[in-house]
Each structure stands twice: as C-alpha cells, then as structure tokens.
XYZ file of N, CA, C and O in Angstrom:
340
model
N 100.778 134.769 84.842
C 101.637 135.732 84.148
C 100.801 136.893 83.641
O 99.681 136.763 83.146
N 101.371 137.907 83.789
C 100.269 139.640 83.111
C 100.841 139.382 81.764
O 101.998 139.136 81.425
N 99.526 139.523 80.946
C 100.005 140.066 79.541
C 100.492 141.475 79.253
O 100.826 142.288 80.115
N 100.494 141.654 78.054
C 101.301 142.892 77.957
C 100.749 144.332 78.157
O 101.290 145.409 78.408
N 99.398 143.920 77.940
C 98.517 145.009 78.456
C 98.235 145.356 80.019
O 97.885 146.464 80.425
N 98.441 144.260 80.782
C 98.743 144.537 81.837
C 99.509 145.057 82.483
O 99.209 145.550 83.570
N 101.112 145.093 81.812
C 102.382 145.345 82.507
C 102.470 147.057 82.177
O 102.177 147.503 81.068
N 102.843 147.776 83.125
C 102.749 149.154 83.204
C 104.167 149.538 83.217
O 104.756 149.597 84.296
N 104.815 149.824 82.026
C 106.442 150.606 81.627
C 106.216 151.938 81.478
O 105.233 152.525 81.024
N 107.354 152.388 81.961
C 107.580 153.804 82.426
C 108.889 154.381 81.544
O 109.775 153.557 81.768
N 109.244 155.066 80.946
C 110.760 155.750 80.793
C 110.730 156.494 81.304
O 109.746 156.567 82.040
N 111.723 157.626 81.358
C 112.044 158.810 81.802
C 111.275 159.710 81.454
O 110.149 159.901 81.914
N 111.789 160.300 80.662
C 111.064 161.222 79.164
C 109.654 161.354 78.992
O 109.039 162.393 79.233
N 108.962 159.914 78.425
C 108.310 159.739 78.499
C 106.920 159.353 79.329
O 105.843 159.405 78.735
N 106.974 159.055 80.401
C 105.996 158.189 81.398
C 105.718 156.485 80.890
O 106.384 155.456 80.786
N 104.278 156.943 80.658
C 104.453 155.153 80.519
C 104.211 154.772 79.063
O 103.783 155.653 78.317
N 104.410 153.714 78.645
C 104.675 153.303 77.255
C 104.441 152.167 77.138
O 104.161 151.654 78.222
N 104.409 151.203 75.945
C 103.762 150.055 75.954
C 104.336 149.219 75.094
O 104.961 149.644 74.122
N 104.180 147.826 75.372
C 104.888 146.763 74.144
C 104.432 146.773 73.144
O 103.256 146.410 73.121
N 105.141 147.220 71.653
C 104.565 146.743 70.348
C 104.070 145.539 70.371
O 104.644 144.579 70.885
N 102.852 145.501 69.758
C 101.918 143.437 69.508
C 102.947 142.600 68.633
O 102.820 141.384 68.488
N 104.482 143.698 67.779
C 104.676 142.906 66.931
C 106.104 142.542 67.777
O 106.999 141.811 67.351
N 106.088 143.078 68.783
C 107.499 142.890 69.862
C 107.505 141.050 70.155
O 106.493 140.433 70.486
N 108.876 140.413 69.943
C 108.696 138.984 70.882
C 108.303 139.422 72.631
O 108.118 138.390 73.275
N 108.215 140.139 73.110
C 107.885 140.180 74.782
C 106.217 140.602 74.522
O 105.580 140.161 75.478
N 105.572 141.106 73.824
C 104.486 141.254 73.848
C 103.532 140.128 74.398
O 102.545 140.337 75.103
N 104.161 138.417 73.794
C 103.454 137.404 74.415
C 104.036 137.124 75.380
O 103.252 136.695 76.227
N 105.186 137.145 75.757
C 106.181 136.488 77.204
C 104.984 136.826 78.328
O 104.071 136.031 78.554
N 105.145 138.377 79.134
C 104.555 138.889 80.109
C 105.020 138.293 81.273
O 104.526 138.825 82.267
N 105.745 137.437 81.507
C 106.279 136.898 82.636
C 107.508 137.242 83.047
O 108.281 136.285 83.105
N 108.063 138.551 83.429
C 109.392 138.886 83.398
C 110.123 138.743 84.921
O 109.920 139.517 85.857
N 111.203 137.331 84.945
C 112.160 137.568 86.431
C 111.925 139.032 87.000
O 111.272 139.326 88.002
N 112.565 139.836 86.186
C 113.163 141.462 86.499
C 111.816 142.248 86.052
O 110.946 142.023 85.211
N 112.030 143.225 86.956
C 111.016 144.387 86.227
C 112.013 145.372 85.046
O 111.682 146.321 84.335
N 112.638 145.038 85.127
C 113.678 146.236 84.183
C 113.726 145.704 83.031
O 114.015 144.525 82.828
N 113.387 146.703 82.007
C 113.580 146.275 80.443
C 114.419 147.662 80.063
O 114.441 148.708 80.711
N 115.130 147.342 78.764
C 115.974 148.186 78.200
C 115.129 147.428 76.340
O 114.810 146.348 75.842
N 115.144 149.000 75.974
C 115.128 149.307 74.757
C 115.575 149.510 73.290
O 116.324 150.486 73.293
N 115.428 148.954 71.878
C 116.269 149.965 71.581
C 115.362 150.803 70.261
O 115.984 151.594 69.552
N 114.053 150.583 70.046
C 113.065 151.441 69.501
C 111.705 151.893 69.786
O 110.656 151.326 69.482
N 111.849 152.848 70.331
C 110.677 153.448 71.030
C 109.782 154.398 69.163
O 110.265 155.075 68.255
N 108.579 153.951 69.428
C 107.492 154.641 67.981
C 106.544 155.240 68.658
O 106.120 154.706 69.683
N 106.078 156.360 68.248
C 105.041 156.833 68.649
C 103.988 157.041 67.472
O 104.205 157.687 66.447
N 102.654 156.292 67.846
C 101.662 156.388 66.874
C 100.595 156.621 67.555
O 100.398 157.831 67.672
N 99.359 155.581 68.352
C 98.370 155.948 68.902
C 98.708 155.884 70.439
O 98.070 156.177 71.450
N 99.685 155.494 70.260
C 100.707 155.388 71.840
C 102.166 155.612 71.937
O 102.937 155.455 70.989
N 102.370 155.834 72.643
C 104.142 155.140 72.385
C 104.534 153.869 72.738
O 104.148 153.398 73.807
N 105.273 153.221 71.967
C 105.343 151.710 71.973
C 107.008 151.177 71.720
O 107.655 151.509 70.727
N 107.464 150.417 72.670
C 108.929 149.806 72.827
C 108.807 148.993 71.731
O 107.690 148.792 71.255
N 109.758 148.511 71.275
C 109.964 147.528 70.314
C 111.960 146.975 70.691
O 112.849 147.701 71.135
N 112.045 145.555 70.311
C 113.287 145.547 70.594
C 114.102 145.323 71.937
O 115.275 145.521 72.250
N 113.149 144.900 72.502
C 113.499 144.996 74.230
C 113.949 143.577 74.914
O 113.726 142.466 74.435
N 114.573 143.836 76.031
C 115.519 142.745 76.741
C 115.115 142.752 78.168
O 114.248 143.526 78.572
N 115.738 141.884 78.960
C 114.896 142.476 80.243
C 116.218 142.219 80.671
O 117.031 141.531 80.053
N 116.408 142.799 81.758
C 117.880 142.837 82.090
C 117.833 142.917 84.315
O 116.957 143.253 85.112
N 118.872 142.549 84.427
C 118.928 142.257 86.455
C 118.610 143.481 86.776
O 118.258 144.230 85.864
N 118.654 143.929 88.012
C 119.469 145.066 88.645
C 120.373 144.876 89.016
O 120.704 145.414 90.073
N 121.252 143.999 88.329
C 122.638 144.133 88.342
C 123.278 144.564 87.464
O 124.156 145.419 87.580
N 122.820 143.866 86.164
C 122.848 144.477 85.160
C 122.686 146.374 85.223
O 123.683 147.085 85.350
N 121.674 146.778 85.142
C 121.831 148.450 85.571
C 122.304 148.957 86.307
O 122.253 150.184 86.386
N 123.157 147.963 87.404
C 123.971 148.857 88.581
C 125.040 149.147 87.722
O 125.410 150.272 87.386
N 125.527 148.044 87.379
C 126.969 148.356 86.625
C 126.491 149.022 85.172
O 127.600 149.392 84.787
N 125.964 149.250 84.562
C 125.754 149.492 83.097
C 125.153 151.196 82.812
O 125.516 151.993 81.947
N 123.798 151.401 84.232
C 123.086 152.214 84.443
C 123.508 153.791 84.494
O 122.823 154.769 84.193
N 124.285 153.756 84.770
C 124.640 155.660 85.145
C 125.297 155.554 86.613
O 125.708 154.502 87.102
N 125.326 156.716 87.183
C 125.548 157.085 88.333
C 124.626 156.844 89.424
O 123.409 156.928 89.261
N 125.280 156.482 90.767
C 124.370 155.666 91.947
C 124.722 156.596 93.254
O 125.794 156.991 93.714
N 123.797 156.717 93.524
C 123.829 157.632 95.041
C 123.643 156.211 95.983
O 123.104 155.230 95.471
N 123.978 156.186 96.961
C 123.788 155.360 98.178
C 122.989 156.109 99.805
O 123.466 156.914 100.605
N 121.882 155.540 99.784
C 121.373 155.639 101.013
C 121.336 155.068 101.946
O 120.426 154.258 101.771
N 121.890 154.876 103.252
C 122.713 154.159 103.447
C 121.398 154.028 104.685
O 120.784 152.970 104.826
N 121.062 155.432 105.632
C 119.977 154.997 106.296
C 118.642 154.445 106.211
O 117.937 153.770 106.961
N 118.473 155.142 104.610
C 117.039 154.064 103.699
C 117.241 153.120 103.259
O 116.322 152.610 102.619
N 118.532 152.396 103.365
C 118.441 151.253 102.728
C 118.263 151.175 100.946
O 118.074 150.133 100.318
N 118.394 152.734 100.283
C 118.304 152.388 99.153
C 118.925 152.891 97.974
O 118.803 154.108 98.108
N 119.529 152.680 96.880
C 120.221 153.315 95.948
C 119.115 153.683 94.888
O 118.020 153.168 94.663
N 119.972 155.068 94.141
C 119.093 155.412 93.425
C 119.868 156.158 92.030
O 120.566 157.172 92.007
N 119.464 155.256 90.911
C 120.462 155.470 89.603
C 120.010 156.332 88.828
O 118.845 156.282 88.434
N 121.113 157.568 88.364
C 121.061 158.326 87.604
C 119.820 159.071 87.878
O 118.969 159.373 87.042
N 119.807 159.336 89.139
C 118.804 159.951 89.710
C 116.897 159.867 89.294
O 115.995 160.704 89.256
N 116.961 158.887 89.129
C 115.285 158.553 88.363
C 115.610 156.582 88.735
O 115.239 156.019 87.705
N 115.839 156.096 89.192
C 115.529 154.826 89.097
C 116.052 154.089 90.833
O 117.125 153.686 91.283
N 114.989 154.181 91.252
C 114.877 153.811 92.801
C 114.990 152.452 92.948
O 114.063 151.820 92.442
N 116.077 151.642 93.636
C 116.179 150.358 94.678
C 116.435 150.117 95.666
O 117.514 150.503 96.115
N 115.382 149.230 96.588
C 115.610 149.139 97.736
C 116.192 147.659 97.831
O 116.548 147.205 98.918
C-alpha cells in the first residue's frame, strides 16, 4: 500500500495537493478508486485535503458534471478536466 506521501492528488484549480497527517486517509493509503472528493482544502506550507472520501467512477459519472463521450477513443471525459478510459 503507498502512504500518503506517496499518493500524488491533483484538483483542478489547484494541481497537486496533499493529505492532512491529521486526515483519517492519511494512514489508509490503500485506495480501491483513485478518486477522492473533498470537503476542506488549507493552505499552509502546502495545500492539504482534509475530510475526504474516496468515491467509484461511478459515483462521479452520475454526481460529476457534464460527460462528453468518445466513442472512437474509447473514452469519456467529465466536466471537461477528468479523463476515463
């Protein structure tokens, strides 16, 4: 399993960002899904999630925004920033 320093999160806005030490996922590091949802992002010597869930890509198909379909790539792509193949 990657610890939390290992795992490389991205937002939009932001680029990449990191688990608070005082977050419960900070020790997990073993996530089914790569997708986490938020609901306090801090910025101090980093920016740091706090509050987080990890959720399907099913979960974000239906929940996520708007979905383009590529039908010859084989891939959808939500709210224009979040690529699946």
């Amino acid at each position: 399993a990657a610890t939390a320093r290992e795992l490389k999160m991205f937002t939009r806005g932001d680029g990449r960002v990191f688990l608070h030490p005082s977050s419960v996922n900070f020790k997990h590091g073993d996530f089914a899904s790569p997708w986490l949802v938020y609901h306090t992002k801090r910025a101090t010597s980093k920016i740091f999630i706090q509050d987080s869930s990890m959720v399907t890509p099913y979960a974000l198909l239906l929940f996520g925004g708007e979905i383009e379909v590529n039908h010859a790539g084989g891939e959808l792509l939500m709210d224009a920033w979040v690529r699946m193949v």
